[in-house]
């Protein structure tokens, strides 16, 4: 169960949950706009403007990962699903369930805003308000959109680097039951089960997913003193999800989505300085509850669609450290909550001109044993999405946020696209700004005298300016596509630890720049290959040093082949270049970590219309490397199982 420590908050929570119970689905016209049905990568993008838009009309750099791709490559966790996306560096501490950060276009891990079905899930209980990607399973994911570049003009604070928007599966058609069972290396035993369906007036989808990996080796043996045991990590995650839609009348619909996950991790911590891995494992219990409800009103048959919604998140992390004989001590708890109310209206002014308007209020709250703090923000935005001709498209937005502690901030974004006649070359560019307010922990935490570290209530928000420009070129009726995009970001007032390492201060300035390029080839409808390469240069302009954990080079190649109708094969190569990092306890604050290339293989075979046999091999060549330094990436491993649909 989730901990709600103060009785006074139960009434407010009950009100929120009661409000959610009468919230929104989509009318037929609007359902087409926000549907989570499978779409081809080159057809529709939603996150760039908030409206479903043909990809050719979008200037922003967006990568879409579909449920089909996740299933073909058999990616069980969100970090695995994002691993090959260009512009991202995924850093996971200690295998499945370990804290996972995403660095986008060289910005900090807390500069990425994460949305699940429109719910902001960045965690107010973490020191930097980042989302732990390692806790999310992929069983109910329909679509992931990775939107790169400053996006505060539409999405508000925390979107300096970009936005990752996740959409879960919606029920449709006759009732069906699907599920899977998988087992393999490191004591892995995974199961999924879902029930879904839908008709004109009602749709539903319920899912359960269980992920278990009992013995993942993550601690480099050279760090462990002779004679001390080396313990593997153990991770167990249960996740539950539900999505309901009701069409009350021809103009009013309701929709509700909820998810709850409980992850339990046993991992090896450190002690001392310079530190050594402990002989006994620490325990972390991470409970997440996300829910959102929406009332949709469509009085003008799709010309003016209104959505009024409320969402609530509760993220409760409990840590227990072992004593000298391995007995776990009392838990240390961190609780983060966010309640958000918002209205959005999509108004079609004329053919090809759509105005998107929004109002939002949110309040986030942090509670630890020594600190209780909260902060609110009110925001308003407007966006004009324009189709000036069949070859020229623009999207422009502006937003004003009034933070209770830091006052007003105006952000914006402009993104034009032009399709060249004859060659069909897509020319695109964008310019945007972003900001991020200091977190509650950065302002108010106080761990004196134990660690002589405390927050700084006088911190200023971080601010950014970013632009990109590029092209995309289709050939041979779309069977060949290639392109490249140059990007540049300037970030001011970066919040860093001060020179005395006793608090935080705004001393940082950073610049990130680079190129994202791709080439996609469809040799036949049964054989497809895509290659991505990203060059990133991320520098601390104050210290004149490269930022940590930002590799200059990242490349990936994915191939899919269906030699016969019943058999699908896929192979993925991911190369991560050298990068600067610190050692495990940062007693060495800067060292160069070597690069590595990982190859993964996957196959599935349809035994019948209702039963599929699948298997995969990860890290085929057993490449042993550390990311981050001090934590091994899992080596050669094999998995297999059955998937059914009734």
Coordinates of C-alpha atoms in Angstrom, one line a residue:
X1 CA 0.0 0.0 0.0
X2 CA 1.1 3.6 -0.5
X3 CA 1.9 5.6 2.6
X4 CA -0.3 8.6 3.2
X5 CA 1.2 9.7 6.5
X6 CA -1.0 12.7 7.4
X7 CA -4.6 12.2 8.1
X8 CA -5.3 15.8 7.0
X9 CA -4.3 14.8 3.5
X10 CA -6.7 11.9 3.2
X11 CA -9.7 14.1 2.7
X12 CA -7.9 15.9 -0.1
X13 CA -6.8 12.6 -1.7
X14 CA -10.3 11.2 -1.5
X15 CA -11.6 14.3 -3.2
X16 CA -9.1 14.0 -6.0
X17 CA -9.7 10.3 -6.5
X18 CA -13.5 10.8 -6.4
X19 CA -13.1 13.5 -9.1
X20 CA -11.1 11.2 -11.2
X21 CA -13.8 8.5 -11.1
X22 CA -16.0 10.8 -13.2
X23 CA -13.5 11.8 -15.8
X24 CA -13.0 11.7 -19.4
X25 CA -13.1 9.6 -22.5
X26 CA -13.3 10.7 -26.1
X27 CA -16.1 11.4 -28.5
X28 CA -15.6 9.7 -31.9
X29 CA -14.1 12.8 -33.5
X30 CA -11.8 13.4 -30.6
X31 CA -11.0 9.8 -30.1
X32 CA -9.4 9.8 -33.6
X33 CA -7.2 12.6 -32.3
X34 CA -6.0 11.0 -29.1
X35 CA -6.3 7.3 -30.0
X36 CA -3.4 5.1 -29.0
X37 CA -3.9 2.7 -31.9
X38 CA -0.7 1.5 -33.7
X39 CA 0.5 4.0 -36.3
X40 CA 3.4 3.9 -38.8
X41 CA 6.4 5.9 -37.8
X42 CA 6.0 8.3 -40.8
X43 CA 2.2 8.9 -40.3
X44 CA 1.4 10.7 -37.1
X45 CA 3.2 12.6 -34.3
X46 CA 1.3 13.9 -31.3
X47 CA 3.8 15.3 -28.7
X48 CA 5.3 18.0 -30.9
X49 CA 2.2 20.1 -31.0
X50 CA -0.3 18.3 -28.8
X51 CA -2.4 17.4 -31.9
X52 CA -2.1 14.3 -34.1
X53 CA -0.1 15.7 -37.1
X54 CA 1.4 14.0 -40.1
X55 CA 5.1 13.6 -39.5
X56 CA 6.0 15.4 -42.7
X57 CA 4.4 18.6 -41.2
X58 CA 6.5 18.4 -37.9
X59 CA 9.7 20.4 -37.6
X60 CA 10.7 19.1 -34.2
X61 CA 12.9 16.0 -33.9
X62 CA 10.7 13.2 -32.7
X63 CA 11.4 9.4 -32.5
X64 CA 8.5 7.1 -32.1
X65 CA 8.8 3.6 -30.6
X66 CA 5.7 1.5 -31.2
X67 CA 4.3 -1.5 -29.4
X68 CA 5.1 -3.6 -32.4
X69 CA 8.8 -2.7 -32.2
X70 CA 8.8 -3.3 -28.4
X71 CA 7.3 -6.7 -29.0
X72 CA 9.6 -7.7 -31.9
X73 CA 12.7 -6.7 -29.9
X74 CA 11.3 -8.1 -26.6
X75 CA 12.1 -5.1 -24.5
X76 CA 10.7 -5.7 -21.0
X77 CA 11.6 -2.4 -19.3
X78 CA 11.4 1.3 -20.4
X79 CA 15.3 1.7 -20.4
X80 CA 15.6 -1.2 -22.8
X81 CA 12.9 0.3 -25.1
X82 CA 14.7 3.6 -25.2
X83 CA 18.3 2.3 -25.5
X84 CA 18.6 2.8 -29.3
X85 CA 16.8 6.2 -29.5
X86 CA 19.2 8.8 -31.0
X87 CA 20.1 11.8 -28.8
X88 CA 19.7 9.8 -25.6
X89 CA 22.2 8.3 -23.2
X90 CA 20.6 5.8 -20.8
X91 CA 22.5 5.3 -17.5
X92 CA 21.2 2.5 -15.2
X93 CA 22.9 1.8 -11.9
X94 CA 23.1 -1.9 -11.4
X95 CA 20.8 -3.7 -13.9
X96 CA 17.0 -4.1 -13.7
X97 CA 15.4 -1.9 -11.1
X98 CA 18.4 0.2 -10.6
X99 CA 18.1 4.0 -10.7
X100 CA 18.0 5.0 -14.3
X101 CA 18.6 8.4 -15.8
X102 CA 18.2 9.7 -19.3
X103 CA 20.5 12.4 -20.7
X104 CA 18.9 14.1 -23.8
X105 CA 21.0 16.0 -26.3
X106 CA 23.7 16.5 -23.6
X107 CA 21.4 18.2 -21.1
X108 CA 21.0 17.0 -17.5
X109 CA 18.9 14.0 -16.6
X110 CA 16.4 16.3 -14.8
X111 CA 15.9 18.4 -17.9
X112 CA 13.6 15.7 -19.4
X113 CA 9.9 15.9 -18.7
X114 CA 8.2 12.5 -18.7
X115 CA 4.4 12.0 -19.3
X116 CA 2.4 8.8 -19.1
X117 CA -1.0 9.2 -20.7
X118 CA -0.7 13.0 -20.1
X119 CA 0.3 12.6 -16.4
X120 CA 3.6 14.3 -15.4
X121 CA 5.6 11.7 -13.5
X122 CA 8.8 13.5 -12.7
X123 CA 9.3 12.7 -9.0
X124 CA 9.1 15.6 -6.5
X125 CA 10.8 13.4 -3.8
X126 CA 14.1 13.1 -5.6
X127 CA 16.8 15.8 -5.1
X128 CA 16.6 16.9 -8.8
X129 CA 13.0 16.1 -9.6
X130 CA 13.9 13.5 -12.2
X131 CA 11.9 10.4 -13.2
X132 CA 13.4 6.9 -12.4
X133 CA 13.0 5.1 -15.8
X134 CA 14.1 1.8 -14.2
X135 CA 10.8 1.3 -12.5
X136 CA 8.5 1.1 -15.6
X137 CA 7.6 -2.1 -17.5
X138 CA 6.5 -2.1 -21.1
X139 CA 3.7 -4.6 -21.1
X140 CA 0.9 -2.0 -21.5
X141 CA 2.8 0.6 -23.6
X142 CA 1.3 1.3 -27.0
X143 CA 3.6 4.1 -28.1
X144 CA 6.6 6.2 -26.9
X145 CA 7.3 9.6 -28.4
X146 CA 10.8 11.1 -27.7
X147 CA 10.6 14.8 -28.4
X148 CA 14.0 16.5 -28.4
X149 CA 14.8 20.2 -27.8
X150 CA 13.5 22.9 -25.4
X151 CA 9.7 22.4 -25.0
X152 CA 8.7 24.7 -22.1
X153 CA 6.5 26.8 -24.5
X154 CA 4.0 24.0 -24.6
X155 CA 4.9 21.8 -21.6
X156 CA 6.1 24.2 -19.0
X157 CA 9.0 23.7 -16.5
X158 CA 11.5 20.8 -16.6
X159 CA 11.4 20.4 -20.4
X160 CA 14.8 22.0 -21.2
X161 CA 16.2 18.9 -22.9
X162 CA 12.9 17.6 -24.2
X163 CA 9.8 15.4 -23.5
X164 CA 9.2 11.7 -23.4
X165 CA 5.5 11.0 -23.8
X166 CA 4.2 7.5 -23.2
X167 CA 0.8 6.3 -24.3
X168 CA -0.7 3.0 -23.0
X169 CA -3.0 0.6 -24.8
X170 CA -6.7 1.3 -25.2
X171 CA -9.3 -1.4 -25.5
X172 CA -11.2 -1.9 -28.8
X173 CA -13.3 -4.5 -30.5
X174 CA -14.6 -7.8 -29.0
X175 CA -13.3 -8.8 -25.5
X176 CA -9.9 -10.4 -25.7
X177 CA -7.3 -11.8 -23.2
X178 CA -3.6 -11.7 -23.9
X179 CA -0.6 -12.7 -21.9
X180 CA 2.9 -14.1 -21.8
X181 CA 5.3 -16.1 -19.7
X182 CA 9.1 -15.7 -20.0
X183 CA 12.1 -17.2 -18.2
X184 CA 15.8 -17.0 -18.6
X185 CA 19.2 -15.8 -17.3
X186 CA 19.8 -14.3 -13.9
X187 CA 16.8 -16.0 -12.4
X188 CA 14.4 -14.1 -14.7
X189 CA 10.7 -15.1 -14.6
X190 CA 8.2 -12.6 -16.1
X191 CA 4.5 -12.7 -16.7
X192 CA 1.9 -10.4 -18.3
X193 CA -1.9 -10.6 -18.5
X194 CA -4.4 -8.2 -20.0
X195 CA -8.1 -8.0 -20.7
X196 CA -9.5 -5.4 -23.1
X197 CA -12.3 -4.6 -25.4
X198 CA -14.6 -1.8 -26.6
X199 CA -17.7 -0.7 -28.4
X200 CA -19.2 2.6 -29.5
X201 CA -20.1 3.7 -26.0
X202 CA -17.5 2.0 -23.8
X203 CA -13.9 0.8 -23.9
X204 CA -11.7 -0.9 -21.3
X205 CA -8.2 -2.2 -20.8
X206 CA -6.8 -3.9 -17.7
X207 CA -3.3 -5.2 -17.3
X208 CA -1.0 -6.9 -14.8
X209 CA 2.8 -7.3 -15.4
X210 CA 5.3 -9.1 -13.2
X211 CA 9.1 -8.8 -13.7
X212 CA 11.5 -10.8 -11.6
X213 CA 15.3 -11.0 -11.9
X214 CA 16.8 -12.8 -8.9
X215 CA 20.6 -12.6 -9.5
X216 CA 22.0 -10.0 -11.8
X217 CA 25.7 -9.5 -11.3
X218 CA 26.5 -5.8 -11.2
X219 CA 29.5 -5.2 -8.8
X220 CA 32.9 -5.4 -10.5
X221 CA 35.0 -8.0 -8.7
X222 CA 38.1 -5.8 -8.6
X223 CA 36.2 -3.4 -6.3
X224 CA 35.5 -6.0 -3.6
X225 CA 38.1 -6.8 -0.9
X226 CA 39.5 -10.4 -1.0
X227 CA 37.3 -12.8 1.0
X228 CA 34.2 -10.5 0.9
X229 CA 31.1 -12.0 -0.8
X230 CA 29.9 -10.4 -4.1
X231 CA 26.2 -10.2 -4.0
X232 CA 24.0 -10.0 -7.2
X233 CA 21.1 -7.6 -7.5
X234 CA 17.6 -8.9 -7.1
X235 CA 14.6 -7.1 -8.4
X236 CA 10.8 -7.8 -8.2
X237 CA 8.2 -5.6 -9.8
X238 CA 4.4 -5.9 -9.9
X239 CA 2.6 -3.3 -12.1
X240 CA -1.1 -2.9 -12.6
X241 CA -2.9 -0.6 -15.1
X242 CA -6.4 0.3 -16.1
X243 CA -8.0 2.5 -18.8
X244 CA -11.7 3.2 -19.2
X245 CA -13.7 5.3 -21.6
X246 CA -17.4 6.2 -21.6
X247 CA -19.3 8.1 -24.2
X248 CA -22.2 9.7 -22.3
X249 CA -23.8 11.7 -25.2
X250 CA -22.8 12.7 -28.7
X251 CA -20.8 15.7 -27.2
X252 CA -19.7 14.6 -23.7
X253 CA -17.3 11.7 -23.0
X254 CA -15.3 10.6 -19.9
X255 CA -12.0 8.9 -19.7
X256 CA -10.0 7.5 -16.8
X257 CA -6.5 6.0 -16.5
X258 CA -4.7 4.6 -13.5
X259 CA -1.6 2.6 -12.8
X260 CA 0.2 1.3 -9.7
X261 CA 3.6 -0.3 -9.5
X262 CA 5.6 -1.8 -6.6
X263 CA 9.2 -2.5 -7.2
X264 CA 11.5 -4.1 -4.6
X265 CA 15.3 -4.0 -5.2
X266 CA 18.1 -5.7 -3.2
X267 CA 21.4 -4.1 -4.2
X268 CA 25.0 -3.6 -2.9
X269 CA 25.7 -0.2 -1.4
X270 CA 29.0 1.3 -0.4
X271 CA 30.5 2.6 2.9
X272 CA 33.5 4.6 3.8
X273 CA 35.5 7.1 1.8
X274 CA 37.0 6.1 -0.5
X275 CA 34.2 3.5 -0.2
X276 CA 34.1 -0.2 -0.7
X277 CA 31.0 -2.4 -1.6
X278 CA 29.2 -3.7 1.4
X279 CA 29.1 -7.3 2.3
X280 CA 25.3 -7.2 2.7
X281 CA 22.6 -5.8 0.4
X282 CA 20.5 -2.8 1.0
X283 CA 16.7 -2.8 0.2
X284 CA 14.7 -0.3 -1.7
X285 CA 10.9 -0.4 -2.0
X286 CA 9.5 2.0 -4.6
X287 CA 5.7 2.4 -4.9
X288 CA 4.2 4.6 -7.6
X289 CA 0.6 5.5 -8.2
X290 CA -0.5 7.6 -11.2
X291 CA -4.0 8.5 -12.1
X292 CA -5.8 11.0 -14.4
X293 CA -9.4 11.7 -15.4
X294 CA -10.7 13.8 -18.2
X295 CA -14.1 15.3 -19.2
X296 CA -14.3 15.9 -22.9
X297 CA -16.8 18.3 -24.4
X298 CA -17.1 18.5 -28.2
X299 CA -20.0 20.9 -28.9
X300 CA -19.1 21.8 -32.5
X301 CA -18.4 18.4 -34.1
X302 CA -14.6 18.5 -33.7
X303 CA -14.2 22.2 -34.4
X304 CA -13.8 23.2 -30.7
X305 CA -12.8 20.3 -28.5
X306 CA -12.5 21.0 -24.7
X307 CA -10.8 18.8 -22.2
X308 CA -10.9 19.4 -18.4
X309 CA -8.8 17.0 -16.4
X310 CA -7.3 16.3 -13.0
X311 CA -4.3 14.1 -12.3
X312 CA -2.6 12.9 -9.2
X313 CA 0.8 11.2 -8.6
X314 CA 2.2 9.6 -5.5
X315 CA 5.7 8.2 -5.4
X316 CA 7.0 6.7 -2.2
X317 CA 10.5 5.4 -1.9
X318 CA 11.7 3.5 1.2
X319 CA 15.4 2.6 1.7
X320 CA 16.9 0.2 4.3
X321 CA 20.6 -0.2 4.9
X322 CA 22.2 -3.3 6.5
X323 CA 24.2 -3.3 9.7
X324 CA 27.5 -5.0 10.3
X325 CA 25.9 -8.5 10.5
X326 CA 23.5 -8.0 7.6
X327 CA 20.2 -7.1 9.4
X328 CA 18.3 -4.3 7.6
X329 CA 17.8 -1.2 9.7
X330 CA 14.8 1.1 9.9
X331 CA 13.5 2.5 6.6
X332 CA 14.3 6.0 5.4
X333 CA 11.2 7.3 3.5
X334 CA 10.8 9.9 0.8
X335 CA 7.3 10.8 -0.4
X336 CA 6.6 12.9 -3.5
X337 CA 3.1 14.0 -4.5
X338 CA 1.7 16.1 -7.4
X339 CA -1.8 17.3 -8.0
X340 CA -2.6 18.9 -11.3
X341 CA -5.7 20.6 -12.8
X342 CA -5.8 21.6 -16.4
X343 CA -8.0 22.7 -19.3
X344 CA -7.2 22.5 -22.9
X345 CA -9.2 23.8 -25.9
X346 CA -8.5 22.9 -29.6
X347 CA -10.2 25.4 -31.8
X348 CA -10.2 25.1 -35.6
X349 CA -10.1 28.7 -36.8
X350 CA -10.1 27.9 -40.5
X351 CA -9.0 25.2 -42.8
X352 CA -5.3 24.6 -41.9
X353 CA -5.3 26.9 -38.9
X354 CA -5.8 25.4 -35.4
X355 CA -5.4 27.3 -32.1
X356 CA -4.5 25.3 -29.0
X357 CA -5.1 27.0 -25.6
X358 CA -4.5 25.8 -22.1
X359 CA -4.7 26.7 -18.4
X360 CA -3.0 24.6 -15.7
X361 CA -2.4 24.6 -11.9
X362 CA -0.2 22.2 -10.1
X363 CA 1.0 21.7 -6.6
X364 CA 3.9 19.4 -5.7
X365 CA 4.8 18.2 -2.3
X366 CA 7.8 16.6 -0.6
X367 CA 7.9 14.8 2.7
X368 CA 10.8 13.2 4.5
X369 CA 11.6 12.5 8.1
X370 CA 13.1 15.9 8.5
X371 CA 11.3 18.0 5.8
X372 CA 7.8 18.8 4.6
X373 CA 7.6 21.4 1.8
X374 CA 5.3 22.2 -1.1
X375 CA 5.1 24.6 -4.0
X376 CA 2.5 25.6 -6.7
X377 CA 2.6 26.9 -10.2
X378 CA -0.1 28.4 -12.5
X379 CA 0.5 28.3 -16.3
X380 CA -1.3 29.4 -19.4
X381 CA -0.3 28.8 -23.0
X382 CA -1.4 29.3 -26.6
X383 CA -0.2 27.6 -29.8
X384 CA -1.1 28.2 -33.4
X385 CA -0.5 25.2 -35.7
X386 CA -0.7 26.3 -39.4
X387 CA -0.8 24.5 -42.7
X388 CA -0.1 27.4 -45.1
X389 CA 0.0 25.1 -48.2
X390 CA 0.7 21.5 -48.9
X391 CA 4.4 22.3 -48.5
X392 CA 4.8 24.9 -45.8
X393 CA 3.8 24.3 -42.2
X394 CA 4.5 26.1 -38.9
X395 CA 3.9 25.7 -35.2
X396 CA 4.3 28.5 -32.8
X397 CA 3.6 28.6 -29.1
X398 CA 4.1 30.9 -26.1
X399 CA 3.5 30.1 -22.4
X400 CA 3.5 32.1 -19.1
X401 CA 4.1 30.3 -15.8
X402 CA 3.7 32.0 -12.4
X403 CA 5.6 30.0 -9.8
X404 CA 4.6 30.7 -6.2
X405 CA 8.2 31.0 -5.2
X406 CA 10.0 32.3 -8.3
X407 CA 7.4 34.5 -10.0
X408 CA 6.7 34.7 -13.7
X409 CA 8.5 33.1 -16.6
X410 CA 7.7 33.4 -20.3
X411 CA 8.8 30.7 -22.7
X412 CA 8.1 30.0 -26.4
X413 CA 8.9 27.9 -29.5
X414 CA 8.7 28.4 -33.2
X415 CA 9.1 25.5 -35.7
X416 CA 8.7 25.8 -39.5
X417 CA 8.8 23.1 -42.2
X418 CA 9.1 23.3 -46.0
X419 CA 8.9 20.5 -48.4
X420 CA 10.9 21.1 -51.6
X421 CA 8.9 20.5 -54.8
X422 CA 10.4 17.8 -57.0
X423 CA 12.9 16.3 -54.6
X424 CA 10.4 16.2 -51.7
X425 CA 13.3 17.2 -49.4
X426 CA 12.0 18.1 -46.0
X427 CA 13.7 21.2 -44.6
X428 CA 13.0 21.9 -40.9
X429 CA 14.1 24.1 -38.1
X430 CA 13.0 25.2 -34.6
X431 CA 13.9 27.6 -31.9
X432 CA 12.7 27.4 -28.3
X433 CA 13.3 28.4 -24.7
X434 CA 12.9 26.5 -21.4
X435 CA 13.2 26.9 -17.7
X436 CA 13.4 24.7 -14.6
X437 CA 12.7 25.9 -11.0
X438 CA 14.9 24.6 -8.2
X439 CA 13.5 21.5 -6.5
X440 CA 12.1 21.4 -3.0
X441 CA 15.0 19.3 -1.9
X442 CA 17.6 21.7 -3.5
X443 CA 16.0 24.6 -1.6
X444 CA 15.2 23.1 1.8
X445 CA 17.0 19.8 2.5
X446 CA 19.2 19.8 5.6
X447 CA 21.5 16.9 6.5
X448 CA 23.6 18.6 9.1
X449 CA 25.5 17.6 11.1
X450 CA 25.7 14.0 9.6
X451 CA 26.9 15.1 6.1
X452 CA 27.2 18.9 6.5
X453 CA 25.0 19.5 3.5
X454 CA 22.0 21.7 3.3
X455 CA 19.7 23.3 0.7
X456 CA 19.8 26.9 -0.7
X457 CA 16.5 28.8 -0.6
X458 CA 18.0 31.6 -2.7
X459 CA 18.5 29.5 -5.9
X460 CA 17.4 30.9 -9.2
X461 CA 15.6 28.8 -11.9
X462 CA 17.7 27.3 -14.7
X463 CA 17.0 28.7 -18.2
X464 CA 17.8 27.5 -21.7
X465 CA 17.7 28.6 -25.3
X466 CA 18.0 26.0 -28.0
X467 CA 17.7 25.6 -31.8
X468 CA 18.1 23.0 -34.4
X469 CA 18.0 22.7 -38.2
X470 CA 18.0 19.8 -40.6
X471 CA 16.7 17.9 -43.5
X472 CA 15.0 14.6 -44.4
X473 CA 15.2 13.0 -47.8
X474 CA 12.9 10.2 -49.1
X475 CA 13.9 8.2 -52.2
X476 CA 12.5 5.3 -54.2
X477 CA 8.9 6.1 -53.1
X478 CA 9.8 6.1 -49.5
X479 CA 11.7 2.9 -49.4
X480 CA 14.9 4.8 -48.6
X481 CA 15.0 7.7 -46.2
X482 CA 17.9 9.6 -44.7
X483 CA 18.5 12.9 -42.9
X484 CA 20.5 14.9 -40.4
X485 CA 19.7 17.6 -37.8
X486 CA 22.2 19.9 -36.1
X487 CA 21.2 21.1 -32.6
X488 CA 22.6 23.7 -30.1
X489 CA 21.5 24.5 -26.5
X490 CA 22.7 27.2 -24.1
X491 CA 21.8 26.7 -20.5
X492 CA 22.3 29.4 -17.8
X493 CA 22.1 29.3 -14.0
X494 CA 22.8 25.6 -13.8
X495 CA 22.3 24.3 -10.3
X496 CA 25.5 22.6 -9.1
X497 CA 27.1 21.7 -5.8
X498 CA 29.2 24.6 -4.5
X499 CA 33.0 24.5 -4.2
X500 CA 32.9 23.6 -0.5
X501 CA 30.4 20.8 -1.2
X502 CA 28.1 22.0 1.5
X503 CA 25.1 23.2 -0.6
X504 CA 23.8 24.1 -4.0
X505 CA 24.5 27.3 -6.0
X506 CA 23.8 28.8 -9.5
X507 CA 27.3 28.8 -10.8
X508 CA 26.9 26.7 -13.9
X509 CA 26.7 27.5 -17.6
X510 CA 26.6 24.8 -20.2
X511 CA 26.5 24.5 -24.0
X512 CA 25.5 21.3 -25.8
X513 CA 25.6 20.8 -29.6
X514 CA 25.8 18.0 -32.1
X515 CA 24.3 16.2 -35.0
X516 CA 21.6 13.5 -35.1
X517 CA 21.5 11.5 -38.4
X518 CA 19.7 8.5 -39.7
X519 CA 19.3 6.2 -42.7
X520 CA 16.4 3.8 -43.2
X521 CA 16.1 1.2 -45.9
X522 CA 13.2 -1.1 -46.8
X523 CA 14.8 -3.7 -49.1
X524 CA 11.5 -5.6 -49.2
X525 CA 8.3 -5.4 -47.1
X526 CA 9.8 -8.3 -45.1
X527 CA 13.3 -6.8 -44.6
X528 CA 14.0 -3.4 -43.1
X529 CA 17.1 -1.7 -41.7
X530 CA 17.6 1.5 -39.8
X531 CA 20.8 3.1 -38.6
X532 CA 21.1 6.2 -36.3
X533 CA 24.2 8.1 -35.3
X534 CA 24.5 11.0 -32.8
X535 CA 27.5 13.2 -32.1
X536 CA 27.2 15.3 -28.9
X537 CA 29.5 17.8 -27.4
X538 CA 28.4 18.9 -23.9
X539 CA 30.6 21.3 -22.0
X540 CA 30.5 23.0 -18.7
X541 CA 31.3 26.6 -19.7
X542 CA 32.3 27.6 -16.2
X543 CA 34.9 24.8 -15.6
X544 CA 35.7 24.4 -19.3
X545 CA 35.2 20.7 -19.1
X546 CA 33.1 18.0 -20.8
X547 CA 29.9 17.2 -18.8
X548 CA 29.8 13.8 -17.2
X549 CA 28.1 10.8 -18.8
X550 CA 27.6 12.4 -22.2
X551 CA 29.3 10.3 -24.8
X552 CA 30.4 12.1 -27.9
X553 CA 29.4 9.2 -30.1
X554 CA 26.4 7.0 -30.1
X555 CA 25.2 4.7 -32.9
X556 CA 22.6 2.0 -33.4
X557 CA 21.5 -0.3 -36.2
X558 CA 18.3 -2.3 -36.1
X559 CA 17.3 -4.9 -38.7
X560 CA 14.0 -6.8 -38.9
X561 CA 13.4 -9.7 -41.2
X562 CA 10.4 -12.0 -41.8
X563 CA 11.7 -14.9 -43.9
X564 CA 8.3 -16.6 -43.7
X565 CA 5.0 -15.3 -42.5
X566 CA 5.2 -17.0 -39.1
X567 CA 8.7 -16.1 -38.2
X568 CA 10.1 -12.6 -37.3
X569 CA 13.8 -12.0 -36.6
X570 CA 15.4 -8.8 -35.3
X571 CA 18.9 -7.7 -34.5
X572 CA 20.1 -4.5 -32.8
X573 CA 23.6 -3.2 -32.4
X574 CA 24.1 -0.3 -29.9
X575 CA 27.4 1.5 -29.7
X576 CA 28.2 3.9 -26.9
X577 CA 31.5 5.8 -27.2
X578 CA 34.0 7.0 -24.6
X579 CA 32.7 9.5 -22.0
X580 CA 33.8 11.3 -18.9
X581 CA 32.5 9.9 -15.6
X582 CA 33.5 9.6 -11.9
X583 CA 34.4 6.3 -10.2
X584 CA 31.8 4.5 -8.1
X585 CA 32.0 6.8 -5.1
X586 CA 33.4 9.8 -6.9
X587 CA 36.6 9.8 -4.9
X588 CA 38.0 10.2 -8.4
X589 CA 35.7 12.9 -9.8
X590 CA 36.8 12.6 -13.5
X591 CA 38.0 9.7 -15.5
X592 CA 37.5 8.5 -19.1
X593 CA 35.2 5.5 -19.4
X594 CA 35.7 3.3 -22.4
X595 CA 33.1 2.7 -25.1
X596 CA 31.4 -0.5 -26.0
X597 CA 29.2 -2.1 -28.6
X598 CA 26.3 -4.5 -27.6
X599 CA 24.4 -6.8 -29.9
X600 CA 21.0 -8.2 -29.1
X601 CA 19.0 -10.8 -31.1
X602 CA 15.3 -11.7 -30.9
X603 CA 13.0 -14.1 -32.7
X604 CA 9.3 -15.1 -32.5
X605 CA 7.4 -17.8 -34.3
X606 CA 3.7 -18.1 -34.5
X607 CA 2.7 -21.6 -33.6
X608 CA -0.9 -20.7 -34.3
X609 CA -3.2 -17.7 -34.4
X610 CA -3.4 -17.7 -30.6
X611 CA 0.1 -18.9 -29.5
X612 CA 3.6 -17.5 -30.3
X613 CA 6.9 -18.9 -29.2
X614 CA 9.6 -16.3 -28.7
X615 CA 13.2 -16.0 -27.5
X616 CA 16.1 -13.5 -27.4
X617 CA 19.8 -13.2 -26.6
X618 CA 21.1 -10.0 -25.1
X619 CA 24.7 -8.9 -25.2
X620 CA 25.5 -11.6 -27.7
X621 CA 29.3 -11.3 -27.4
X622 CA 29.3 -10.9 -23.6
X623 CA 30.8 -7.4 -23.6
X624 CA 31.8 -6.5 -20.1
X625 CA 31.7 -2.8 -19.5
X626 CA 30.4 -0.3 -16.9
X627 CA 27.7 2.3 -17.4
X628 CA 28.0 4.2 -15.1
X629 CA 31.5 3.4 -13.9
X630 CA 31.5 1.0 -11.0
X631 CA 28.4 -0.9 -12.1
X632 CA 28.6 -3.7 -14.7
X633 CA 26.1 -3.9 -17.6
X634 CA 24.6 -7.4 -17.7
X635 CA 26.6 -9.9 -19.8
X636 CA 25.5 -12.6 -22.2
X637 CA 22.0 -13.7 -21.4
X638 CA 19.2 -15.7 -23.0
X639 CA 15.4 -15.7 -22.5
X640 CA 12.5 -17.5 -23.9
X641 CA 8.8 -17.9 -23.5
X642 CA 5.2 -18.1 -24.9
X643 CA 2.7 -15.4 -25.8
X644 CA -1.0 -16.1 -26.1
X645 CA -4.1 -14.2 -27.3
X646 CA -7.7 -15.5 -26.7

